[in-house]
Amino acid sequence: MTKQSKRLYLNEVATRDGFQNEAAFIDTDDKIALIDALSACGYAKIEVTSFTSPKAIPALRDAEAVMHGIARQPGVVYTVLVPNVRGAERALSCNVDEVNLVMSLSESHNRANLRMTREQSFAQLGDVIDAMRGTGVAINVSLSTAMGCPMEGDVPLATVLDWMARFAERGVHGITLCDTTGMAYPSQVRELCERSRAQFDALELTLHFHNTRGMALANTLAALEAGIVRFDASLGGLGGCPYAPGATGNVCTEELVHMLELDGYDTGVNLAAVLDASARLPALIGHDVPSQILKAGRRTDLHPLPGGVQGMPEQRAFS
Ligand code: COA
Ligand code: ZN
């Protein structure tokens, strides 16, 4: 398949990865209105919220109300983050299409984020997988710090592949490799994606980049070269893990779509509609968002000549 005709699948994570980090609570009705707008943008998937402990993530304590309140668009997969069986039961009561389980591949980050060892997490997520059996709900696992840990540094490729194999054996449908704190770099991403695709061709593989060090778009291109077609992205570039020092936003949806469209990819996503939705964010969350496209516009959004400038040389009348 040529690059020009390649279909990509985007998962919008702003209302989960983004909103979980916001200090001020965003009203449930505002969350619902934003998700309804996102549902009309052409995403393959939307990560709506998380069914975590309200003490750990108070910003998303209205998860049930949000899930019940949104108008679900046929063809969009509505997924939610779930840390344990309790979360899975709450998610099932809302008829989600998919649950997104989460653990970190570095011991320190897992302890900070989930208050468990990795083995305890794996056992607990195994219980969730058992609880989901026969429900028809898809299971994805997001593996945090897969490209580096802010406390431990590099995470060996063999460690990533080992944990992927353990989840593949448990029968999950998809795995998301997360660069939780923007430590990944392109050649690392390419190798990780090539090895993962070769070993786990039956799994839906998704890449989740944060732009902490400005490398998210470069890493996306590296993943594309390695054949990855699924990406998480966040409206306005919101996002960040509350348990990762210095973490900043995910790759920005409109920057990603803008770049991919220019290179001829079919993202399924309507850039104008995404920009409209992104423009609503500052009022909703009370602060500016990282999005460069929101500030600068698309590359072909032309500007009037500044006042006092006479116009193009060839348009001037020379005597
Ligand atoms: N939904 C609602 N409440 C939950 C819950 C869930 N899925 N899981 C646990 N709780 C509640 C418990 O009922 C308990 O409440 P109580 O203090 O009123 O009795 C409290 O949370 C603590 O439960 P416990 O089982 O001791 O868990 P914990 O304190 O070790 O927390 C997690 C473990 C994983 C549930 C919690 O740390 C969490 O939700 N973390 C969020 C992780 C996250 O989303 N990070 C960002 C994304 S990567
Ligand atoms: Zn993230």
Coordinates of C-alpha atoms and ligand atoms in Angstrom, one line a residue:
M1 CA 0.0 0.0 0.0
T2 CA 1.3 3.4 -0.8
K3 CA 1.8 6.0 1.8
Q4 CA -0.8 8.2 0.0
S5 CA -3.7 5.8 0.5
K6 CA -2.9 4.6 4.0
R7 CA -5.7 4.6 6.4
L8 CA -4.8 5.5 10.0
Y9 CA -6.9 5.1 13.2
L10 CA -6.9 7.9 15.8
N11 CA -7.9 7.6 19.4
E12 CA -8.8 10.9 21.1
V13 CA -7.6 10.9 24.7
A14 CA -8.0 14.5 25.8
T15 CA -11.0 13.9 28.1
R16 CA -9.1 11.1 29.9
D17 CA -5.3 11.7 29.7
G18 CA -5.9 15.5 29.5
F19 CA -8.7 16.1 32.0
Q20 CA -7.3 13.8 34.6
N21 CA -4.6 16.4 35.2
E22 CA -6.7 19.5 35.4
A23 CA -6.7 21.1 38.9
A24 CA -10.2 22.7 38.5
F25 CA -13.1 20.3 38.1
I26 CA -14.7 20.5 34.6
D27 CA -18.5 20.3 34.8
T28 CA -20.0 17.0 33.7
D29 CA -22.2 18.8 31.2
D30 CA -19.2 20.5 29.6
K31 CA -17.4 17.2 29.4
I32 CA -20.4 15.6 27.7
A33 CA -20.8 18.5 25.2
L34 CA -17.1 18.3 24.3
I35 CA -17.2 14.5 23.8
D36 CA -20.4 14.9 21.6
A37 CA -18.5 17.4 19.5
L38 CA -15.5 15.0 19.3
S39 CA -17.9 12.2 18.3
A40 CA -18.7 14.1 15.1
C41 CA -15.0 14.6 14.2
G42 CA -14.3 11.2 12.6
Y43 CA -12.2 9.5 15.3
A44 CA -11.9 5.7 15.3
K45 CA -12.0 5.7 19.1
I46 CA -12.5 8.1 22.0
E47 CA -11.1 7.4 25.5
V48 CA -14.0 9.0 27.3
T49 CA -12.9 8.9 31.0
S50 CA -11.4 6.6 33.6
F51 CA -13.1 4.4 36.3
T52 CA -10.4 5.0 38.9
S53 CA -10.5 5.8 42.5
P54 CA -12.1 9.3 42.9
K55 CA -9.5 9.9 45.6
A56 CA -6.7 9.2 43.2
I57 CA -8.2 11.1 40.2
P58 CA -10.9 13.5 41.5
A59 CA -11.1 15.2 38.1
L60 CA -12.8 12.1 36.6
R61 CA -15.1 11.3 39.6
D62 CA -18.1 11.8 37.3
A63 CA -17.2 8.9 35.0
E64 CA -20.6 7.1 35.1
A65 CA -22.6 10.4 34.5
V66 CA -20.3 11.2 31.5
M67 CA -20.6 7.8 30.0
H68 CA -24.4 7.8 30.4
G69 CA -24.7 11.4 29.2
I70 CA -22.9 11.2 25.8
A71 CA -24.6 10.6 22.5
R72 CA -22.7 7.6 21.1
Q73 CA -22.0 7.8 17.4
P74 CA -22.2 4.5 15.5
G75 CA -18.7 3.5 14.2
V76 CA -16.8 5.2 17.1
V77 CA -15.3 2.9 19.7
Y78 CA -15.9 4.3 23.2
T79 CA -13.2 3.2 25.5
V80 CA -12.4 3.9 29.2
L81 CA -9.4 3.5 31.4
V82 CA -9.8 0.8 34.1
P83 CA -7.2 0.0 36.9
N84 CA -9.0 -2.9 38.7
V85 CA -12.0 -5.2 38.8
R86 CA -14.0 -2.5 40.6
G87 CA -13.3 -0.1 37.7
A88 CA -14.2 -2.9 35.2
E89 CA -17.6 -3.4 36.9
R90 CA -18.3 0.3 36.8
A91 CA -17.4 0.4 33.1
L92 CA -19.6 -2.6 32.3
S93 CA -22.5 -0.9 33.9
C94 CA -22.1 1.9 31.3
N95 CA -21.9 -0.5 28.3
V96 CA -18.5 0.7 27.2
D97 CA -17.2 -0.8 23.9
E98 CA -13.7 -1.4 25.3
V99 CA -11.8 -1.2 28.6
N100 CA -8.2 0.1 28.6
L101 CA -6.2 -1.5 31.3
V102 CA -3.1 0.2 32.5
M103 CA 0.2 -0.7 34.1
S104 CA 3.7 0.6 33.9
L105 CA 6.7 -1.4 32.6
S106 CA 9.0 0.2 35.2
E107 CA 8.7 -0.9 38.8
S108 CA 9.0 2.6 40.3
H109 CA 6.5 4.2 38.0
N110 CA 4.0 1.4 38.6
R111 CA 4.4 1.9 42.4
A112 CA 3.9 5.6 42.1
N113 CA 0.9 5.5 39.7
L114 CA -0.9 2.3 40.9
R115 CA 0.6 1.7 44.3
M116 CA 1.5 -1.9 43.4
T117 CA 4.4 -3.9 42.1
R118 CA 4.2 -4.9 38.5
E119 CA 3.5 -8.5 39.4
Q120 CA 0.6 -7.3 41.6
S121 CA -0.7 -5.2 38.7
F122 CA -0.4 -8.1 36.3
A123 CA -2.4 -10.4 38.7
Q124 CA -5.0 -7.7 39.2
L125 CA -5.3 -7.0 35.5
G126 CA -5.6 -10.8 35.0
D127 CA -8.7 -10.7 37.3
V128 CA -10.1 -7.9 35.2
I129 CA -9.5 -9.9 32.0
D130 CA -11.3 -12.9 33.6
A131 CA -14.2 -10.6 34.7
M132 CA -14.6 -9.3 31.1
R133 CA -14.7 -12.8 29.5
G134 CA -18.0 -13.4 27.7
T135 CA -19.1 -9.8 27.9
G136 CA -18.1 -9.0 24.3
V137 CA -16.3 -5.9 25.5
A138 CA -12.8 -5.5 23.9
I139 CA -9.7 -5.3 26.1
N140 CA -6.8 -3.1 25.4
V141 CA -3.7 -2.7 27.7
S142 CA -1.8 0.5 27.9
L143 CA 1.8 -0.1 28.9
S144 CA 3.2 3.0 30.5
T145 CA 6.9 4.0 30.5
A146 CA 7.5 1.6 27.6
M147 CA 10.1 3.9 26.1
G148 CA 11.7 5.1 29.3
C149 CA 11.0 5.8 33.0
P150 CA 11.6 9.1 34.7
M151 CA 12.9 7.4 37.8
E152 CA 14.8 4.4 36.3
G153 CA 15.8 5.6 32.8
D154 CA 15.9 3.3 29.8
V155 CA 13.4 0.4 29.8
P156 CA 15.0 -2.5 27.9
L157 CA 13.3 -3.6 24.7
A158 CA 13.3 -7.2 26.0
T159 CA 11.3 -6.1 29.1
V160 CA 8.7 -4.5 26.8
L161 CA 8.4 -7.5 24.6
D162 CA 8.2 -9.9 27.7
W163 CA 5.3 -8.0 29.2
M164 CA 3.5 -7.7 25.8
A165 CA 3.9 -11.5 25.4
R166 CA 2.3 -12.1 28.9
F167 CA -0.7 -10.0 28.0
A168 CA -1.0 -11.5 24.5
E169 CA -1.1 -14.9 26.2
R170 CA -4.0 -13.7 28.3
G171 CA -6.0 -12.9 25.1
V172 CA -6.1 -9.1 25.1
H173 CA -7.2 -7.6 21.7
G174 CA -4.8 -4.7 21.7
I175 CA -1.7 -3.2 23.3
T176 CA -0.8 0.5 23.5
L177 CA 2.9 1.3 24.0
C178 CA 3.0 4.6 25.9
D179 CA 5.9 7.1 26.0
T180 CA 4.4 8.5 29.2
T181 CA 7.0 11.2 29.8
G182 CA 8.3 11.9 26.3
M183 CA 11.6 10.0 26.6
A184 CA 11.3 8.1 23.2
Y185 CA 13.4 9.0 20.2
P186 CA 12.9 8.0 16.6
S187 CA 15.4 5.2 16.1
Q188 CA 14.3 3.6 19.4
V189 CA 10.6 3.9 18.3
R190 CA 11.3 2.3 14.9
E191 CA 13.0 -0.7 16.4
L192 CA 10.4 -1.2 19.1
C193 CA 7.6 -1.0 16.6
E194 CA 9.3 -3.3 14.1
R195 CA 10.0 -5.9 16.8
S196 CA 6.5 -5.6 18.3
R197 CA 4.8 -6.0 14.9
A198 CA 6.9 -9.0 14.0
Q199 CA 6.2 -10.7 17.3
F200 CA 2.5 -9.7 17.8
D201 CA 1.0 -9.4 14.4
A202 CA -2.4 -10.6 15.7
L203 CA -2.6 -7.7 18.2
E204 CA -3.9 -4.2 17.4
L205 CA -0.9 -2.1 18.3
T206 CA -1.2 1.6 19.2
L207 CA 1.4 4.2 19.9
H208 CA 0.9 6.8 22.6
F209 CA 3.4 9.7 22.5
H210 CA 3.8 12.6 24.9
N211 CA 5.5 15.8 23.6
T212 CA 7.5 16.4 26.8
R213 CA 10.7 17.0 24.8
G214 CA 9.2 18.1 21.5
M215 CA 9.7 14.7 19.8
A216 CA 6.2 13.4 19.5
L217 CA 5.7 14.1 15.8
A218 CA 9.1 12.8 14.9
N219 CA 8.4 9.6 16.9
T220 CA 5.1 9.3 15.1
L221 CA 6.8 9.4 11.7
A222 CA 9.2 6.7 12.9
A223 CA 6.3 4.5 14.1
L224 CA 4.5 5.0 10.7
E225 CA 7.7 3.9 8.9
A226 CA 7.6 0.7 11.0
G227 CA 4.0 0.1 9.8
I228 CA 2.0 1.3 12.9
V229 CA -1.5 2.7 11.9
R230 CA -3.0 3.4 15.3
F231 CA -2.2 6.5 17.4
D232 CA -3.4 8.1 20.6
A233 CA -3.6 11.9 20.4
S234 CA -5.0 14.7 22.5
L235 CA -7.0 17.7 21.5
G236 CA -5.0 20.9 22.1
G237 CA -2.1 18.8 23.2
L238 CA -3.5 18.4 26.7
G239 CA -2.4 15.5 28.9
G240 CA 0.2 14.2 31.3
C241 CA 0.5 11.7 34.0
P242 CA 0.0 13.0 37.5
Y243 CA 2.7 10.5 38.7
A244 CA 5.4 11.4 36.3
P245 CA 7.6 14.4 37.3
G246 CA 7.6 17.1 34.6
A247 CA 5.2 15.2 32.3
T248 CA 3.5 17.3 29.7
G249 CA 0.8 16.8 27.0
N250 CA 0.2 14.1 24.5
V251 CA 0.9 14.6 20.9
C252 CA -1.6 17.3 19.8
T253 CA -4.4 15.9 17.7
E254 CA -4.6 18.9 15.4
E255 CA -0.9 19.1 14.9
L256 CA -0.8 15.3 14.1
V257 CA -3.8 15.4 11.7
H258 CA -2.4 18.6 10.0
M259 CA 1.0 16.9 9.4
L260 CA -0.5 13.5 8.3
E261 CA -3.0 15.1 5.9
L262 CA -0.2 17.1 4.2
D263 CA 1.7 13.8 3.7
G264 CA -1.4 12.2 2.2
Y265 CA -2.5 10.0 5.0
D266 CA -6.2 9.4 5.6
T267 CA -6.8 9.9 9.3
G268 CA -10.5 9.8 9.1
V269 CA -10.6 13.0 11.2
N270 CA -12.0 16.3 10.0
L271 CA -9.3 18.9 10.8
A272 CA -11.7 21.9 10.8
A273 CA -14.0 20.2 13.2
V274 CA -11.1 19.3 15.5
L275 CA -9.9 22.9 15.4
D276 CA -13.3 24.1 16.4
A277 CA -13.4 21.7 19.3
S278 CA -9.9 22.6 20.4
A279 CA -10.7 26.3 20.3
R280 CA -13.3 25.6 23.0
L281 CA -10.7 24.2 25.4
P282 CA -9.1 27.4 27.0
A283 CA -12.6 28.6 28.1
L284 CA -13.4 25.1 29.4
I285 CA -10.2 24.5 31.4
G286 CA -9.3 28.0 32.2
H287 CA -5.9 28.1 30.6
D288 CA -4.1 28.1 27.3
V289 CA -3.3 24.8 25.5
P290 CA 0.0 23.8 23.8
S291 CA -1.5 23.4 20.3
Q292 CA 0.7 25.3 17.8
I293 CA -1.9 24.9 15.0
L294 CA -4.5 26.6 17.2
K295 CA -2.1 29.6 17.5
A296 CA -0.6 29.7 14.0
G297 CA -3.4 28.2 11.9
R298 CA -2.9 25.7 9.1
R299 CA 0.1 26.2 6.7
T300 CA -2.2 27.5 4.0
D301 CA -4.3 29.8 6.2
L302 CA -3.2 33.1 4.5
H303 CA -2.9 36.4 6.2
P304 CA -3.6 39.9 4.9
L305 CA -0.7 42.1 4.2
P306 CA 0.2 44.2 7.2
G307 CA -1.1 47.8 6.9
G308 CA 1.2 50.2 5.0
V309 CA 2.7 47.4 2.8
Q310 CA 2.0 48.2 -0.8
G311 CA 1.5 44.7 -2.2
M312 CA 3.4 42.3 -4.4
P313 CA 6.2 43.9 -6.5
E314 CA 4.7 42.7 -9.8
Q315 CA 1.4 44.4 -8.8
R316 CA 3.1 47.8 -8.4
A317 CA 2.8 50.3 -11.2
F318 CA 6.3 51.2 -12.3
S319 CA 6.6 54.2 -14.5
Ligands
COA1 N1 -13.4 3.0 41.3 C1 -13.8 3.7 42.4 N2 -13.2 3.6 43.6 C2 -12.1 2.7 43.7 C3 -11.6 2.0 42.6 C4 -12.3 2.2 41.4 N3 -11.9 1.6 40.3 N4 -10.6 1.3 43.0 C5 -10.4 1.6 44.3 N5 -11.3 2.4 44.8 C6 -11.5 3.0 46.1 C7 -11.6 2.0 47.2 O1 -13.0 1.7 47.3 C8 -11.1 2.7 48.4 O2 -12.0 3.6 48.8 P1 -12.1 4.0 50.4 O3 -10.8 4.6 50.8 O4 -13.3 4.9 50.5 O5 -12.4 2.6 51.1 C9 -10.0 3.5 47.8 O6 -10.3 3.7 46.4 C10 -8.6 2.9 47.9 O7 -8.7 1.6 47.4 P2 -7.5 0.5 47.4 O8 -8.0 -0.8 46.8 O9 -6.8 0.6 48.7 O10 -6.6 1.1 46.2 P3 -5.4 2.1 46.3 O11 -5.6 3.2 47.2 O12 -4.2 1.2 46.4 O13 -5.5 2.6 44.8 C11 -5.9 2.5 42.5 C12 -5.3 1.9 43.7 C13 -5.2 1.9 41.2 C14 -7.4 2.2 42.4 C15 -5.8 4.0 42.5 O14 -4.4 4.3 42.8 C16 -6.2 4.7 41.2 O15 -7.3 4.7 40.9 N6 -5.2 5.3 40.5 C17 -5.4 6.0 39.3 C18 -4.3 5.6 38.3 C19 -4.5 6.5 37.1 O16 -5.5 6.6 36.5 N7 -3.4 7.1 36.7 C20 -3.3 8.0 35.6 C21 -3.5 7.3 34.3 S1 -2.1 6.3 33.8
ZN2 ZN -0.4 9.5 28.5

